[in-house]
């Protein structure tokens, strides 16, 4: 077992002071912090091998291309994909989802249906809404229950031969619910529907195996697993990606260009036009190595303990109501205290150095369900510790005293 | 009192506090005593956008002077808008339009407001000036 | 006048060795190198303020948002836009062009025409080709002459009331030609056509004023002006951007989301869904400050001297044929030597530490015009010097000896 | 000679050179003497993709042995493919299919090839094996 206290030293930002207090960073579901090795890999890239990739014949271009393509291999291995052709680098989860949604623009028609869950992040709602408007396909919603769990019975009823695509997140960013995606995928496949899983909140916390899941598309963002901003990873089954139309046009994604006709390049280049975020992609691979060195099993065990401890401590505060109480949860607690506006509490504890998120967490449909304007959300990473939770609880108590 | 005098008064009051905590506590107190908007005026039209919390603001004109009423579901937001109301209620539209709002910075609040809230604050000020412009037109007709 | 030799010390990569030789980097049109201040700003971001922006109430989020938005202001000032609402951050020029091309998807119809130049980079051809296929609008091409200059007479004839969009690069990446865009824009506006200028190769080399140009859209990439990879800057006139439909759906670009209906946020957020490349955007602002500190006028003067010197020296080599000989050129020389394949020369001088690009430079239509498979392209940045050009010439001579 | 022997011979030859420059010069020499593909076989079908330079490769079968012919517009590329032809021309399809190609690494060329060229090289080898598979089928029918 790793010593999680030692790990903290890898993250320089954890030394920051806010208003004279030590920073306590509990907003990891929004973005995680970055260890020195990842930061250094970015500097190292610009100091030693910065160059445009693929097209160059020179030394730097060769080195940069090698590192970039080697990173693709790392993600292929990590997600257990079949081929590096199945790994596309994008600028983030949002971009990845839009890329896939656009892929269905020619194949969907009025009468077809696409199924979304009530637990989704806006990034996994709006692109499909736009697609639905353009194609006339209808959107159906898998509802959730009071515990923040999807109702699989209703999901089964929504499925039919009309269903063409299902998109669900692996873990809800607003409530922390881990959805039974294996079951969801299996049932969709009975109707030949494709499934996209938004794994933005899953990949940082436990191991994901796309082959075992038999998922069609799986997406995540590097900045949520200790990587840099501006990098998304998109897995897609080769056979399906080959059939999808390209999303953006540009250099590198084409084979030949004349003004009459353009032929597209093979995977993965077909979906990576233009100069990618080369430094960022390479640094994402370093972040992946970093969490794999700690071990996702160790991470999961430790974060589960943090979650249990924080949940217990929170419940001891008078008037706390936790949203999302599934048995299957990771690293996120959404809550309110009495009638106090979450925004007020967030502002007060921020001045005490405790960084949490308040609001709708880009998941308004969940807020609508609970009829609340928003929640306070705390979310953990493996560098958080029990002492920080104690300080959080203390700050919350002070805030409640001030605000009531 | 003129707008500038009220502002100076507010700055003096806030200067008495050493810590942001006392400032916040004072703000919360002020929020509790805000001139409340009546329920029928809590319309969508009167909502100010750009805040995480909802803010309603309404204004009436009486004898060439403007009166403001507001509410919010968040208490700190209420405190902030109550400072604005204290500054602008009972003033002439023209004076409101011409006023300067640096007192927000002087009381050292800006650095304790999130950008979200600062954005909301800017929208509140816009809405207040917008009301003043409307009444000014009416008066000058 | 700046001391351009001192400037070299700001770029750590210029110390690199290739095969025992000093690196001579002459592939700046593909990507420019990064000064220490830009590299440090990225480290600094991750060490001190990494946080998701806009939505947070906490200290870090506030600081990060401030820096991000302040960078928008820098670009607004630099390009002389009217408002920060007119500056959109994307992941690169290619992304920006696709965003705008998509914006016309509902307004173009069969019978409409879009005009492109023969000098374009694939990134400014393929997105419009895709749009043309989807909408039925026709593509017309402004041809070029032997010198690599656009034929404005023919352009005038191509223009008509059918013309809806014109897209031309400011500077050709393959030949270095500076196009007379002010004239091109003016003439297009007489027919109410919108104009997109691809400034990827212009912004690094001289000053651009979008208001004076009266251009509708102007795009560039940070990695070409000493900034990081993965950042594009898109200028658009506010009035026009407001009318364009959003491109990608996601968080932050929406105002309210329900499953029935979504309303979009104001500019610039409408076009920036999802977590942006925050560190990269901030570092791009640092890169902008850096080149402004040197002064674009100084840069232009110095680079013009490099260009003149290199052109003269190259012509002294037997059999050299330069492609692109307009009077109006910046920092790029494309050439071949005798019948020797450019790829052979590139490979040989690479082993001598000289990094150039060979191939079609993502501009096949230009190669088709000259009936060549590709060229050797050298391209300068202000950190290059005369000594490097001498070494290049020397290496070329050696290569020719080996290869003939 | 068997494939493995030819490969060892090539490795030995290249080991005589100390510098990449000599290796390149040798490669260029080899390129000049490549068994040329006839013009009628320079078809689009015979082009190998993935190179910045064009490469044509054609093969014939004669008495259970395969013969290769090629050309390229770049001389270094010609040199590389001439090494492959030297190794595989006159071999049995089955032997070609089963052969291993690590000699490319052993002669220290890989590090002096761009990824683009390395990619092209991989495609050449694929095409060679592809021909061998085809002929093998034919022979075994
Ligand atoms: C003129 C021109 N347009 C567009 C591009 C594409 O830029 P990016 O690869 O940064 O998207 C380039 C760069 O290669 C270019 O030179
Ligand atoms: C579940 C989920 N999906 C999608 C996103 C969007 O990711 P990004 O902002 O990196 O595009 C997030 C992050 O906020 C998320 O939590």
XYZ file of N, CA and C in Angstrom, chain B residues 84-131:
144
model
N -26.244 48.496 -2.099
C -26.568 49.281 -3.293
C -27.861 50.062 -3.081
N -28.825 49.406 -2.454
C -30.104 50.079 -2.227
C -29.918 51.271 -1.289
N -29.122 51.022 -0.233
C -28.861 52.110 0.711
C -28.239 53.304 -0.016
N -27.401 53.025 -0.971
C -26.725 54.099 -1.706
C -27.670 54.831 -2.659
N -28.555 54.083 -3.271
C -29.316 54.675 -4.378
C -30.783 54.986 -4.090
N -31.372 54.359 -3.086
C -32.779 54.637 -2.822
C -32.926 56.072 -2.341
N -33.916 56.765 -2.893
C -34.154 58.142 -2.485
C -33.328 59.145 -3.260
N -32.593 58.671 -4.271
C -31.775 59.590 -5.069
C -32.480 59.951 -6.385
N -32.012 61.042 -6.972
C -32.562 61.449 -8.255
C -31.971 60.576 -9.362
N -32.776 60.262 -10.353
C -32.285 59.408 -11.450
C -30.976 59.925 -12.043
N -30.916 61.239 -12.292
C -29.735 61.804 -12.919
C -28.476 61.544 -12.079
N -28.631 61.682 -10.778
C -27.482 61.459 -9.890
C -27.043 59.998 -9.913
N -28.044 59.105 -10.003
C -27.713 57.667 -10.049
C -26.920 57.356 -11.314
N -27.408 57.951 -12.401
C -26.768 57.683 -13.687
C -25.310 58.133 -13.670
N -25.081 59.263 -13.027
C -23.735 59.842 -13.060
C -22.802 59.292 -11.983
N -23.326 58.458 -11.093
C -22.522 58.037 -9.937
C -21.437 57.048 -10.319
N -20.474 56.999 -9.447
C -19.304 56.160 -9.609
C -19.364 55.123 -8.488
N -18.914 53.881 -8.768
C -19.144 52.863 -7.738
C -17.896 52.237 -7.155
N -16.868 53.065 -6.978
C -15.620 52.462 -6.513
C -15.657 52.062 -5.049
N -16.694 52.422 -4.330
C -16.729 52.065 -2.908
C -16.690 50.551 -2.698
N -17.202 49.805 -3.688
C -17.156 48.343 -3.607
C -15.709 47.864 -3.459
N -14.841 48.511 -4.209
C -13.433 48.129 -4.097
C -12.842 48.631 -2.784
N -13.269 49.835 -2.390
C -12.686 50.444 -1.198
C -13.012 49.676 0.076
N -14.147 49.026 0.108
C -14.474 48.299 1.344
C -13.811 46.917 1.336
N -13.032 46.647 0.327
C -12.264 45.400 0.303
C -13.137 44.183 0.127
N -14.248 44.366 -0.539
C -15.151 43.230 -0.733
C -14.794 42.461 -1.994
N -14.427 43.231 -3.017
C -14.218 42.639 -4.332
C -13.341 41.380 -4.250
N -12.280 41.453 -3.446
C -11.375 40.306 -3.426
C -11.982 39.106 -2.714
N -13.049 39.327 -1.997
C -13.704 38.204 -1.334
C -14.948 37.732 -2.074
N -15.164 38.324 -3.222
C -16.294 37.864 -4.044
C -15.769 36.964 -5.149
N -16.473 35.931 -5.445
C -16.082 35.094 -6.579
C -16.348 35.878 -7.858
N -15.725 35.494 -8.959
C -15.942 36.200 -10.237
C -17.412 36.121 -10.614
N -17.976 34.993 -10.312
C -19.389 34.767 -10.487
C -20.205 35.841 -9.784
N -19.831 36.068 -8.516
C -20.562 37.056 -7.733
C -20.227 38.460 -8.212
N -18.993 38.684 -8.563
C -18.587 40.003 -9.046
C -19.366 40.322 -10.318
N -19.515 39.321 -11.141
C -20.289 39.440 -12.352
C -21.741 39.782 -12.022
N -22.277 39.091 -11.018
C -23.639 39.364 -10.567
C -23.754 40.797 -10.079
N -22.752 41.244 -9.329
C -22.740 42.605 -8.802
C -22.773 43.620 -9.950
N -21.962 43.370 -10.964
C -21.966 44.266 -12.121
C -23.347 44.317 -12.767
N -23.988 43.169 -12.826
C -25.324 43.144 -13.414
C -26.344 43.884 -12.562
N -26.160 43.809 -11.237
C -27.064 44.570 -10.350
C -26.914 46.057 -10.613
N -25.676 46.506 -10.722
C -25.429 47.928 -10.946
C -26.011 48.366 -12.292
N -25.820 47.507 -13.277
C -26.388 47.797 -14.597
C -27.897 47.981 -14.505
N -28.540 47.060 -13.790
C -30.000 47.085 -13.681
C -30.443 48.353 -12.957
N -29.717 48.744 -11.921
C -30.051 49.962 -11.178
C -29.949 51.186 -12.089
N -28.875 51.254 -12.848
C -28.703 52.402 -13.748
C -29.764 52.386 -14.856
N -30.104 51.193 -15.261
C -31.123 51.020 -16.281
C -32.468 51.596 -15.810
N -32.822 51.257 -14.563
C -34.044 51.838 -13.977
C -33.954 53.365 -13.965
